[in-house]
Short mmCIF file of C-alpha atoms in Angstrom, two decimals:
data_model
loop_
_atom_site.label_atom_id
_atom_site.label_comp_id
_atom_site.label_asym_id
_atom_site.label_seq_id
_atom_site.Cartn_x
_atom_site.Cartn_y
_atom_site.Cartn_z
CA MET A 929 -28.80 9.68 63.02
CA ALA A 930 -25.01 9.41 62.68
CA ARG A 931 -25.05 12.11 60.06
CA GLY A 932 -27.05 14.41 62.35
CA GLU A 933 -24.67 13.80 65.23
CA GLY A 934 -21.73 14.57 62.96
CA ALA A 935 -23.32 17.83 61.83
CA GLU A 936 -24.05 18.75 65.43
CA GLN A 937 -20.45 18.01 66.43
CA TYR A 938 -19.16 20.08 63.49
CA SER A 939 -21.41 22.96 64.53
CA ASN A 940 -20.20 22.76 68.12
CA ALA A 941 -16.58 22.65 66.93
CA SER A 942 -17.14 25.73 64.78
CA LEU A 943 -18.63 27.54 67.74
CA LEU A 944 -15.67 26.55 69.87
CA GLN A 945 -13.20 27.79 67.25
CA LYS A 946 -15.01 31.08 66.77
CA PRO A 947 -13.21 33.85 68.66
CA SER A 948 -15.08 35.27 71.63
CA PRO A 949 -15.99 38.99 71.74
CA ASP A 950 -13.18 39.56 74.23
CA GLY A 951 -10.83 37.72 71.90
CA ILE A 952 -11.86 39.95 69.02
CA LYS A 953 -11.25 43.03 71.15
CA LEU A 954 -7.86 41.74 72.20
CA ALA A 955 -7.00 40.95 68.57
CA ALA A 956 -7.95 44.45 67.48
CA LYS A 957 -5.96 45.91 70.34
CA ARG A 958 -2.96 43.73 69.46
CA GLU A 959 -3.16 44.76 65.81
CA SER A 960 -3.29 48.46 66.69
CA LYS A 961 -0.31 48.02 68.99
CA GLY A 962 1.58 46.30 66.17
CA ARG A 963 1.28 49.32 63.90
CA LEU A 964 4.18 51.75 63.69
CA SER A 965 3.91 55.43 62.91
CA VAL A 966 6.11 57.05 60.30
CA CYS A 967 7.97 58.78 63.13
CA ASN A 968 8.65 55.42 64.84
CA LYS A 969 9.95 53.94 61.59
CA LEU A 970 12.19 56.94 60.91
CA CYS A 971 13.63 56.91 64.43
CA TYR A 972 14.22 53.17 64.16
CA ALA A 973 15.86 53.62 60.75
CA VAL A 974 18.17 56.38 62.03
CA GLY A 975 19.62 53.87 64.50
CA GLY A 976 21.11 51.90 61.61
CA ALA A 977 23.12 54.84 60.28
CA PRO A 978 26.10 54.64 62.71
CA TYR A 979 26.95 51.10 61.68
CA GLN A 980 26.92 51.98 57.99
CA ILE A 981 28.67 55.35 58.36
CA THR A 982 31.58 53.89 60.30
CA GLY A 983 31.56 50.69 58.26
CA CYS A 984 31.70 52.63 55.00
CA ALA A 985 34.54 54.84 56.22
CA ILE A 986 36.49 51.81 57.41
CA GLY A 987 35.68 49.71 54.35
CA PHE A 988 36.64 52.32 51.78
CA PHE A 989 39.43 54.18 53.58
CA LEU A 990 41.09 52.10 56.32
CA GLN A 991 43.21 50.08 53.93
CA ILE A 992 44.57 53.12 52.10
CA TYR A 993 44.91 54.92 55.46
CA LEU A 994 47.08 52.20 56.97
CA LEU A 995 49.21 51.97 53.83
CA ASP A 996 49.59 55.61 52.75
CA VAL A 997 48.96 57.63 55.95
CA ALA A 998 50.06 55.48 58.88
CA LEU A 999 52.82 54.15 56.60
CA LEU A 1000 52.50 50.52 57.66
CA ASP A 1001 53.99 47.68 55.71
CA PRO A 1002 51.28 45.96 53.60
CA PHE A 1003 51.89 42.69 55.46
CA TYR A 1004 51.18 44.27 58.86
CA ALA A 1005 48.23 46.17 57.44
CA SER A 1006 46.74 42.88 56.20
CA ILE A 1007 47.19 41.36 59.67
CA ILE A 1008 45.37 44.29 61.30
CA LEU A 1009 42.50 44.17 58.82
CA PHE A 1010 42.03 40.40 58.99
CA VAL A 1011 42.47 40.00 62.75
CA GLY A 1012 40.17 42.95 63.44
CA ARG A 1013 37.38 41.59 61.26
CA ALA A 1014 37.87 38.00 62.44
CA TRP A 1015 37.73 39.15 66.07
CA ASP A 1016 34.65 41.19 65.26
CA ALA A 1017 33.01 38.13 63.74
CA ILE A 1018 33.74 36.03 66.84
CA THR A 1019 32.15 38.59 69.14
CA ASP A 1020 28.84 38.58 67.24
CA PRO A 1021 27.49 35.20 68.40
CA THR A 1022 28.85 35.87 71.89
CA VAL A 1023 26.96 39.14 72.13
CA GLY A 1024 23.93 37.48 70.55
CA PHE A 1025 23.78 34.88 73.33
CA LEU A 1026 24.30 37.49 76.03
CA VAL A 1027 21.53 39.63 74.56
CA SER A 1028 19.15 36.67 74.39
CA ARG A 1029 19.76 36.05 78.11
CA SER A 1030 19.41 39.70 79.14
CA PRO A 1031 16.57 40.49 81.56
CA TRP A 1032 13.80 42.90 80.71
CA THR A 1033 14.37 46.47 81.96
CA ARG A 1034 12.15 49.51 81.83
CA PHE A 1035 14.06 50.48 78.66
CA GLY A 1036 13.67 47.01 77.11
CA ARG A 1037 16.14 44.17 76.58
CA MET A 1038 17.93 45.51 73.48
CA MET A 1039 18.10 49.23 74.18
CA PRO A 1040 20.48 49.16 77.21
CA TRP A 1041 23.10 47.40 75.08
CA ILE A 1042 22.78 50.06 72.39
CA ILE A 1043 23.04 53.05 74.70
CA LEU A 1044 25.77 51.79 77.04
CA SER A 1045 28.09 50.76 74.20
CA THR A 1046 27.84 54.05 72.28
CA PRO A 1047 30.29 56.34 74.19
CA PHE A 1048 33.03 53.71 74.34
CA ALA A 1049 32.57 52.79 70.67
CA VAL A 1050 32.88 56.45 69.69
CA LEU A 1051 36.14 56.85 71.63
CA CYS A 1052 37.72 53.74 70.09
CA TYR A 1053 36.62 54.76 66.59
CA PHE A 1054 38.29 58.16 66.97
CA LEU A 1055 41.57 56.58 68.11
CA ILE A 1056 41.64 54.28 65.06
CA TRP A 1057 42.33 57.36 62.92
CA TYR A 1058 45.13 58.69 65.13
CA VAL A 1059 48.75 57.95 64.22
CA PRO A 1060 50.78 57.30 67.42
CA SER A 1061 54.25 58.80 67.69
CA VAL A 1062 55.88 55.49 68.65
CA GLU A 1063 56.84 53.80 65.40
CA GLN A 1064 57.21 50.29 66.86
CA GLY A 1065 53.84 50.44 68.59
CA LYS A 1066 51.68 51.28 65.59
CA VAL A 1067 50.64 47.72 64.81
CA VAL A 1068 49.65 47.03 68.43
CA TRP A 1069 47.84 50.40 68.64
CA TYR A 1070 45.65 49.73 65.61
CA LEU A 1071 45.00 46.12 66.61
CA ILE A 1072 43.80 47.14 70.09
CA PHE A 1073 41.52 49.99 69.07
CA TYR A 1074 40.26 48.37 65.89
CA CYS A 1075 39.29 45.18 67.76
CA SER A 1076 37.85 47.21 70.67
CA PHE A 1077 35.73 49.31 68.33
CA GLN A 1078 34.45 46.25 66.48
CA THR A 1079 33.47 44.61 69.79
CA LEU A 1080 31.64 47.70 71.04
CA GLN A 1081 29.94 48.24 67.70
CA THR A 1082 28.76 44.63 67.86
CA CYS A 1083 27.15 45.45 71.20
CA PHE A 1084 25.26 48.16 69.30
CA HIS A 1085 24.48 46.44 66.02
CA VAL A 1086 23.40 42.94 67.09
CA PRO A 1087 20.70 44.20 69.50
CA TYR A 1088 19.68 46.82 66.95
CA SER A 1089 19.33 44.21 64.20
CA ALA A 1090 17.30 41.91 66.45
CA LEU A 1091 15.14 44.89 67.43
CA THR A 1092 13.37 44.42 64.08
CA MET A 1093 11.50 41.47 65.56
CA PHE A 1094 10.56 43.36 68.73
CA ILE A 1095 9.17 46.68 67.51
CA SER A 1096 6.04 45.04 66.07
CA THR A 1097 4.32 41.69 65.80
CA GLU A 1098 3.03 42.49 62.31
CA GLN A 1099 5.11 41.17 59.39
CA LYS A 1100 3.98 44.01 57.13
CA GLU A 1101 5.08 46.63 59.66
CA ARG A 1102 8.45 44.94 60.11
CA ASP A 1103 9.00 44.85 56.33
CA SER A 1104 8.09 48.52 56.08
CA ALA A 1105 10.41 49.42 58.97
CA THR A 1106 13.19 47.40 57.30
CA ALA A 1107 12.72 49.39 54.07
CA TYR A 1108 12.98 52.64 56.06
CA ARG A 1109 16.06 51.28 57.79
CA MET A 1110 17.78 50.25 54.57
CA THR A 1111 17.08 53.64 53.01
CA VAL A 1112 18.68 55.41 55.97
CA GLU A 1113 21.56 52.92 56.12
CA VAL A 1114 22.41 53.49 52.47
CA LEU A 1115 22.08 57.20 53.17
CA GLY A 1116 24.50 56.54 56.04
CA THR A 1117 27.02 55.08 53.62
CA LEU A 1118 26.54 58.19 51.51
CA ILE A 1119 27.20 60.38 54.55
CA GLY A 1120 30.21 58.30 55.56
CA THR A 1121 31.65 58.51 52.05
CA ALA A 1122 30.94 62.24 51.83
CA VAL A 1123 32.35 63.17 55.24
CA GLN A 1124 35.43 60.97 55.07
CA GLY A 1125 36.06 61.41 51.35
CA GLN A 1126 35.53 65.13 51.04
CA ILE A 1127 37.41 66.14 54.19
CA VAL A 1128 40.31 63.82 53.38
CA GLY A 1129 40.16 64.77 49.70
CA MET A 1130 40.72 68.44 50.54
CA ALA A 1131 44.03 67.46 52.17
CA ASN A 1132 45.28 64.98 49.61
CA ALA A 1133 48.95 64.48 50.35
CA PRO A 1134 51.41 64.14 47.50
CA CYS A 1135 52.57 60.79 46.25
CA ILE A 1136 56.19 59.73 46.73
CA SER A 1137 58.57 59.50 43.83
CA SER A 1138 61.35 56.94 43.84
CA GLY A 1139 64.16 57.86 46.23
CA GLU A 1140 62.20 60.19 48.54
CA ASP A 1141 62.00 59.67 52.31
CA LEU A 1142 58.87 57.63 52.96
CA ASN A 1143 58.63 58.43 56.67
CA SER A 1144 58.81 62.21 56.36
CA THR A 1145 55.67 63.99 57.56
CA ASP A 1146 56.65 67.35 56.07
CA LEU A 1147 57.03 66.41 52.45
CA GLN A 1148 56.56 69.36 50.14
CA VAL A 1149 55.30 68.91 46.63
CA THR A 1150 57.96 68.65 43.98
CA PRO A 1151 57.48 69.60 40.31
CA GLU A 1152 56.95 65.93 39.41
CA VAL A 1153 53.89 65.63 41.67
CA ASN A 1154 50.69 66.52 39.87
CA ILE A 1155 48.35 67.92 42.54
CA THR A 1156 46.79 71.33 42.92
CA GLU A 1157 47.71 72.11 46.56
CA PRO A 1158 51.41 73.12 46.57
CA HIS A 1159 52.10 72.87 50.31
CA VAL A 1160 50.12 69.86 51.56
CA SER A 1161 52.04 67.62 53.97
CA LEU A 1162 51.40 64.15 55.33
CA GLN A 1163 50.64 65.72 58.72
CA HIS A 1164 47.84 67.75 57.14
CA LEU A 1165 46.38 64.55 55.76
CA ARG A 1166 46.57 62.87 59.16
CA ASN A 1167 44.78 65.86 60.73
CA ALA A 1168 42.09 65.63 58.06
CA TYR A 1169 41.43 61.99 58.94
CA MET A 1170 41.06 62.94 62.60
CA ILE A 1171 38.63 65.77 61.77
CA ALA A 1172 36.55 63.41 59.65
CA SER A 1173 36.49 60.83 62.44
CA GLY A 1174 35.37 63.51 64.92
CA VAL A 1175 32.44 64.48 62.69
CA ILE A 1176 31.43 60.84 62.30
CA CYS A 1177 31.62 60.29 66.07
CA PHE A 1178 29.24 63.22 66.60
CA ILE A 1179 26.77 61.78 64.08
CA TYR A 1180 27.05 58.36 65.78
CA ILE A 1181 25.98 59.83 69.14
CA ILE A 1182 23.08 61.82 67.66
CA CYS A 1183 21.69 58.72 65.89
CA ALA A 1184 21.89 56.63 69.07
CA VAL A 1185 19.97 59.30 71.01
CA VAL A 1186 17.26 59.52 68.32
CA LEU A 1187 16.86 55.73 68.37
CA PHE A 1188 16.56 55.68 72.16
CA LEU A 1189 13.99 58.47 72.29
CA GLY A 1190 11.91 57.46 69.27
CA VAL A 1191 11.61 53.65 69.48
CA LYS A 1192 9.78 51.65 72.13
CA GLU A 1193 10.61 48.00 72.52
CA ARG A 1194 7.35 46.07 73.00
CA LYS A 1195 7.41 43.83 76.03
CA GLU A 1196 4.80 41.43 74.68
CA THR A 1197 7.14 40.45 71.82
CA CYS A 1198 10.10 39.84 74.13
CA ARG A 1199 8.79 36.99 76.20
CA VAL A 1200 11.24 34.11 76.10
CA ARG A 1201 9.22 30.91 76.17
CA THR A 1202 12.14 28.47 76.20
CA GLU A 1203 15.33 28.11 78.18
CA PRO A 1204 18.48 29.83 76.83
CA MET A 1205 20.80 27.46 75.00
CA SER A 1206 24.57 27.05 74.88
CA PHE A 1207 26.85 28.37 72.16
CA PHE A 1208 27.12 25.07 70.30
CA GLN A 1209 23.41 24.38 70.67
CA GLY A 1210 22.82 27.74 69.01
CA ILE A 1211 25.12 26.82 66.11
CA ARG A 1212 23.32 23.52 65.59
CA MET A 1213 19.95 25.24 65.81
CA VAL A 1214 20.53 28.05 63.30
CA MET A 1215 22.66 26.13 60.83
CA GLY A 1216 20.38 23.10 61.14
CA HIS A 1217 17.50 25.20 59.81
CA GLY A 1218 17.83 24.69 56.05
CA PRO A 1219 16.40 28.01 54.78
CA TYR A 1220 18.65 29.96 57.16
CA ALA A 1221 21.79 28.05 56.12
CA LYS A 1222 21.06 28.59 52.42
CA LEU A 1223 20.28 32.28 52.95
CA VAL A 1224 23.48 32.83 54.90
CA MET A 1225 25.68 30.92 52.45
CA GLY A 1226 24.17 32.65 49.43
CA PHE A 1227 24.64 36.11 50.86
CA LEU A 1228 28.06 35.14 52.22
CA PHE A 1229 29.39 34.88 48.67
CA THR A 1230 27.49 37.86 47.23
CA SER A 1231 28.45 40.03 50.21
CA LEU A 1232 32.08 38.95 49.83
CA ALA A 1233 31.91 40.09 46.20
CA PHE A 1234 30.80 43.59 47.17
CA MET A 1235 33.34 43.71 50.01
CA PHE A 1236 36.19 43.00 47.58
CA LEU A 1237 34.87 45.86 45.47
CA GLU A 1238 34.45 48.19 48.46
CA GLY A 1239 37.84 47.51 50.04
CA ASN A 1240 39.89 48.00 46.85
CA PHE A 1241 37.93 50.59 44.89
CA ALA A 1242 39.77 53.60 46.30
CA LEU A 1243 43.15 52.10 45.36
CA PHE A 1244 41.77 51.01 41.97
CA CYS A 1245 40.58 54.55 41.18
CA SER A 1246 43.81 56.12 42.45
CA TYR A 1247 46.33 53.92 40.69
CA THR A 1248 44.78 51.77 37.95
CA LEU A 1249 42.39 54.40 36.59
CA GLY A 1250 44.66 57.32 37.52
CA PHE A 1251 41.96 59.35 39.32
CA ARG A 1252 43.93 60.00 42.51
CA ASN A 1253 42.17 63.29 43.21
CA ASP A 1254 38.68 62.13 42.18
CA PHE A 1255 38.15 58.76 43.86
CA GLN A 1256 36.19 60.25 46.77
CA ASN A 1257 33.73 61.81 44.31
CA ILE A 1258 33.37 58.49 42.46
CA LEU A 1259 32.57 56.72 45.74
CA LEU A 1260 30.04 59.47 46.49
CA VAL A 1261 28.28 58.81 43.18
CA ILE A 1262 28.00 55.09 44.00
CA MET A 1263 26.44 55.75 47.40
CA LEU A 1264 24.13 58.46 46.05
CA SER A 1265 22.85 56.08 43.39
CA ALA A 1266 22.35 53.34 46.00
CA THR A 1267 20.37 55.70 48.23
CA LEU A 1268 18.04 56.66 45.39
CA ALA A 1269 17.56 53.03 44.33
CA ILE A 1270 16.38 51.63 47.69
CA PRO A 1271 12.69 52.63 47.19
CA PHE A 1272 12.80 51.05 43.73
CA TRP A 1273 14.02 47.70 45.08
CA GLN A 1274 11.45 47.81 47.89
CA TRP A 1275 8.74 48.22 45.26
CA PHE A 1276 10.33 45.53 43.07
CA LEU A 1277 10.48 42.86 45.78
CA THR A 1278 6.89 43.62 46.75
CA LYS A 1279 5.77 43.31 43.12
CA PHE A 1280 7.88 40.37 41.89
CA GLY A 1281 9.11 38.64 45.04
CA LYS A 1282 12.36 38.66 46.97
CA LYS A 1283 14.10 35.78 45.15
CA THR A 1284 13.55 37.48 41.80
CA ALA A 1285 14.90 40.72 43.25
CA VAL A 1286 18.04 38.87 44.42
CA TYR A 1287 18.81 37.51 40.95
CA ILE A 1288 18.16 40.72 39.04
CA GLY A 1289 19.58 43.12 41.63
CA THR A 1290 22.81 41.22 42.20
CA THR A 1291 23.60 40.41 38.57
CA SER A 1292 22.95 43.98 37.39
CA VAL A 1293 26.37 45.03 38.67
CA VAL A 1294 28.29 42.51 36.52
CA PRO A 1295 28.29 44.45 33.19
CA PHE A 1296 29.64 47.53 34.93
CA LEU A 1297 32.39 45.61 36.73
CA ILE A 1298 33.50 44.39 33.31
CA CYS A 1299 33.13 47.83 31.74
CA VAL A 1300 35.19 49.71 34.31
CA VAL A 1301 38.13 47.32 33.75
CA LEU A 1302 38.04 46.81 29.98
CA VAL A 1303 37.08 50.31 28.78
CA PRO A 1304 40.06 52.70 28.50
CA SER A 1305 40.40 55.02 31.49
CA SER A 1306 37.78 57.77 31.21
CA LEU A 1307 36.41 59.82 34.10
CA ILE A 1308 32.99 60.21 32.44
CA VAL A 1309 32.68 56.47 31.76
CA THR A 1310 33.75 55.74 35.34
CA TYR A 1311 31.08 58.06 36.75
CA ILE A 1312 28.38 56.46 34.58
CA ALA A 1313 29.46 52.92 35.51
CA SER A 1314 29.66 53.89 39.19
CA PHE A 1315 26.13 55.34 39.18
CA ALA A 1316 24.75 52.20 37.53
CA ALA A 1317 26.68 49.94 39.93
CA GLY A 1318 25.15 51.82 42.87
CA VAL A 1319 21.73 50.46 41.89
CA SER A 1320 23.01 46.94 42.49
CA VAL A 1321 24.69 48.01 45.73
CA ALA A 1322 21.24 49.12 46.97
CA ALA A 1323 19.86 45.62 46.33
CA ALA A 1324 22.81 44.11 48.22
CA PHE A 1325 21.97 46.35 51.20
CA LEU A 1326 18.22 45.80 51.28
CA LEU A 1327 17.59 42.17 50.38
CA PRO A 1328 19.54 40.27 53.08
CA TRP A 1329 17.88 42.17 55.92
CA SER A 1330 14.50 41.99 54.24
CA MET A 1331 14.71 38.20 53.86
CA LEU A 1332 16.14 37.38 57.29
CA PRO A 1333 12.84 37.97 59.18
CA ASP A 1334 11.16 35.53 56.76
CA VAL A 1335 13.63 32.83 57.80
CA VAL A 1336 13.06 33.56 61.50
CA ASP A 1337 9.29 33.33 60.94
CA ASP A 1338 9.78 30.02 59.13
CA PHE A 1339 11.74 28.69 62.11
CA LYS A 1340 8.94 29.76 64.46
CA VAL A 1341 6.36 27.93 62.35
CA GLN A 1342 8.42 24.73 62.26
CA ASN A 1343 9.46 24.97 65.93
CA PRO A 1344 6.51 26.46 67.82
CA GLU A 1345 7.89 25.28 71.16
CA SER A 1346 11.31 26.92 70.65
CA GLN A 1347 10.92 30.69 70.82
CA GLY A 1348 12.90 33.74 71.89
CA HIS A 1349 16.06 33.08 69.82
CA GLU A 1350 15.83 35.99 67.37
CA ALA A 1351 19.06 37.59 68.58
CA ILE A 1352 20.93 34.34 67.90
CA PHE A 1353 19.77 34.23 64.28
CA TYR A 1354 20.77 37.86 63.72
CA SER A 1355 24.10 37.56 65.52
CA PHE A 1356 25.20 34.53 63.49
CA TYR A 1357 24.19 36.26 60.28
CA VAL A 1358 26.30 39.29 61.22
CA PHE A 1359 29.08 36.88 62.24
CA PHE A 1360 29.31 35.33 58.77
CA THR A 1361 29.07 38.72 57.05
CA LYS A 1362 31.87 40.24 59.11
CA PHE A 1363 34.05 37.17 58.76
CA ALA A 1364 33.69 37.50 55.01
CA SER A 1365 34.67 41.14 55.30
CA GLY A 1366 37.80 40.21 57.24
CA VAL A 1367 38.73 37.62 54.64
CA SER A 1368 38.27 40.11 51.80
CA LEU A 1369 40.35 42.85 53.45
CA GLY A 1370 43.09 40.46 54.57
CA VAL A 1371 43.34 38.69 51.21
CA SER A 1372 43.27 41.99 49.31
CA THR A 1373 46.04 43.65 51.29
CA LEU A 1374 48.19 40.52 51.29
CA SER A 1375 47.73 40.16 47.53
CA LEU A 1376 48.89 43.74 47.04
CA ASP A 1377 51.93 43.03 49.19
CA PHE A 1378 52.87 40.02 47.05
CA ALA A 1379 52.32 42.10 43.91
CA GLY A 1380 54.87 44.67 45.11
CA TYR A 1381 52.64 47.55 46.27
CA VAL A 1382 54.64 50.78 46.79
CA THR A 1383 53.33 52.78 49.75
CA ARG A 1384 52.20 56.24 48.57
CA GLY A 1385 53.92 55.70 45.29
CA CYS A 1386 53.04 57.98 42.38
CA THR A 1387 52.86 54.86 40.21
CA GLN A 1388 52.55 51.15 40.93
CA PRO A 1389 54.08 48.10 39.23
CA ALA A 1390 52.09 46.40 36.49
CA GLU A 1391 51.50 43.46 38.84
CA VAL A 1392 49.65 45.75 41.28
CA ASP A 1393 47.41 47.08 38.48
CA LEU A 1394 46.56 43.51 37.45
CA THR A 1395 45.87 42.52 41.06
CA LEU A 1396 43.52 45.47 41.56
CA LYS A 1397 41.62 44.59 38.37
CA ILE A 1398 41.13 41.05 39.63
CA LEU A 1399 40.02 42.23 43.07
CA VAL A 1400 37.39 44.68 41.78
CA SER A 1401 36.15 42.75 38.76
CA ALA A 1402 37.01 39.08 38.23
CA ALA A 1403 36.80 37.96 41.87
CA PRO A 1404 33.45 39.70 42.59
CA ILE A 1405 31.87 38.26 39.42
CA VAL A 1406 32.89 34.69 40.32
CA LEU A 1407 31.63 35.11 43.89
CA ILE A 1408 28.29 36.53 42.68
CA ILE A 1409 27.78 33.52 40.40
CA ILE A 1410 28.49 31.09 43.27
CA GLY A 1411 26.08 32.93 45.58
CA LEU A 1412 23.26 32.92 43.03
CA LEU A 1413 23.72 29.20 42.39
CA ILE A 1414 23.20 28.60 46.11
CA PHE A 1415 20.03 30.72 46.04
CA ILE A 1416 18.44 28.34 43.53
CA SER A 1417 17.69 25.94 46.40
CA TYR A 1418 16.46 28.65 48.80
CA PRO A 1419 12.95 27.39 49.63
CA ILE A 1420 11.08 30.46 50.90
CA ASP A 1421 9.28 31.96 47.93
CA GLU A 1422 6.29 34.31 48.09
CA GLU A 1423 3.79 31.46 48.46
CA LYS A 1424 5.76 29.96 51.34
CA ARG A 1425 6.19 33.36 52.97
CA GLN A 1426 2.47 34.12 52.87
CA GLY A 1427 1.70 30.64 54.20
CA ASN A 1428 4.02 31.20 57.17
CA ARG A 1429 2.42 34.55 57.79
CA LYS A 1430 -1.02 32.93 57.90
CA LEU A 1431 0.13 30.21 60.31
CA LEU A 1432 1.76 32.74 62.64
CA ASN A 1433 -1.40 34.83 62.66
CA GLU A 1434 -3.37 31.72 63.61
CA GLN A 1435 -0.92 31.06 66.45
CA ARG A 1436 -1.41 34.61 67.69
CA GLU A 1437 -5.19 34.26 67.47
CA ASN A 1438 -5.01 31.10 69.56
CA GLU A 1439 -2.94 32.98 72.12
CA ILE A 1440 -5.50 35.79 72.10
CA ASP A 1441 -8.34 33.30 72.71
CA SER A 1442 -6.35 31.77 75.55
CA GLU A 1443 -5.80 35.20 77.07
CA ALA A 1444 -9.51 35.98 76.69
CA ASP A 1445 -10.51 32.71 78.38
CA SER A 1446 -8.07 33.41 81.18
CA THR A 1447 -9.54 36.90 81.61
CA GLU A 1448 -13.09 35.50 81.76
CA ASN A 1449 -12.10 32.84 84.31
CA ASN A 1450 -10.39 35.44 86.50
CA ALA A 1451 -13.47 37.65 86.31
CA VAL A 1452 -15.66 34.76 87.44
#
């Protein structure tokens, strides 16, 4: 009798757990809504290009621009680079909290931030590449507009990054959209390198021999200067930087418009179920989640490695390798290789898992960092090493943003009653990344100052050559090793990721059943 009652109770429980017909219809409808068309994914991906285009131009060229074009002392240049990036890092969590508290509008919660910040960001970016006539005011000028641009770009990039979680409820669709985004973002770095490098490269100003006037803007090429254009002046180079910035500003606006017109933020994914939290509560929440802390710390060191390489590679090519007139083409090869490698890494992480992709993708750059320093200066060898290094750069672009949604999903599974904090997770991740960038640029420029860097010099002291070799080879390798050691304890493997996906789907099905029951009760 007891056994029969137990079987009957089990049968009744199974019937109760079985989704109703209305629930099945709602589930099918929800799944169809979660799917993204190729056009949606492309428009979403295009929105990531402005951040990478401007970031690439600033990362590769701002240091050499401040030193050799604006003619700032290396110490002041290091202050501008560090303060600008540090300020940028501070604004990220601030904007993240403001975004998380933003009300829903007919354009969504994220999109108004993106659109309203664009025109002001474009104006500030253009003024970064203008050299003011007042000599004493240069440092203040660049600090104001660099910090202003970084703040406004944060108002674009943090909502855009968090938008990944709001364009679809399906993990597979989000991963696919992220792959599209990373492809376009690496393409954006290629565009930024091409536009800035090629336009500036066509107006390559002569270097300064010992005893010449450093502040002259009308320097004519002397017989000792080995460049092909015989009448290029510093003013021509400054004009070239402004033309390049104007082209990039135009591309920035076009990408923002495409994102606005082609992507719809889904209201059902933007419901905040818990009360907004304070700044320090947010810090405790995100850093108290173990997988997130390990992910951030691991990529903090690996990202810092690539930032040291990015920020000093132009100077390394110009002075240590002696390719002053070819460095923009070398940078172009790196970004072209990275663009082509993104689909490969997307396939690789799908086939072998994301942790495996991190180890192989990140370490693949190490042999080429060693090669480019130890092998005697050769343009062909440099091109080959640069192309191979670009494959690793692609992994560094794709993997952090591909793994971050997995951590957010893991937090949702472990904290089902605490929802609606996606923007906080993304903003703090961007915060740590940008802070690392500020550290790398500030340390690099200050190190060059201590080594005796000669602004626009035809040659540099041996100490500068040694410093550049350390900054583009030894330091990145050490940082990569530290980052990978941290990743050993990162707990979200493929089995864990699929388990979280299953649990989240069950949560959604329960919500669907609740909605169906509510619909039936209202109908009655």
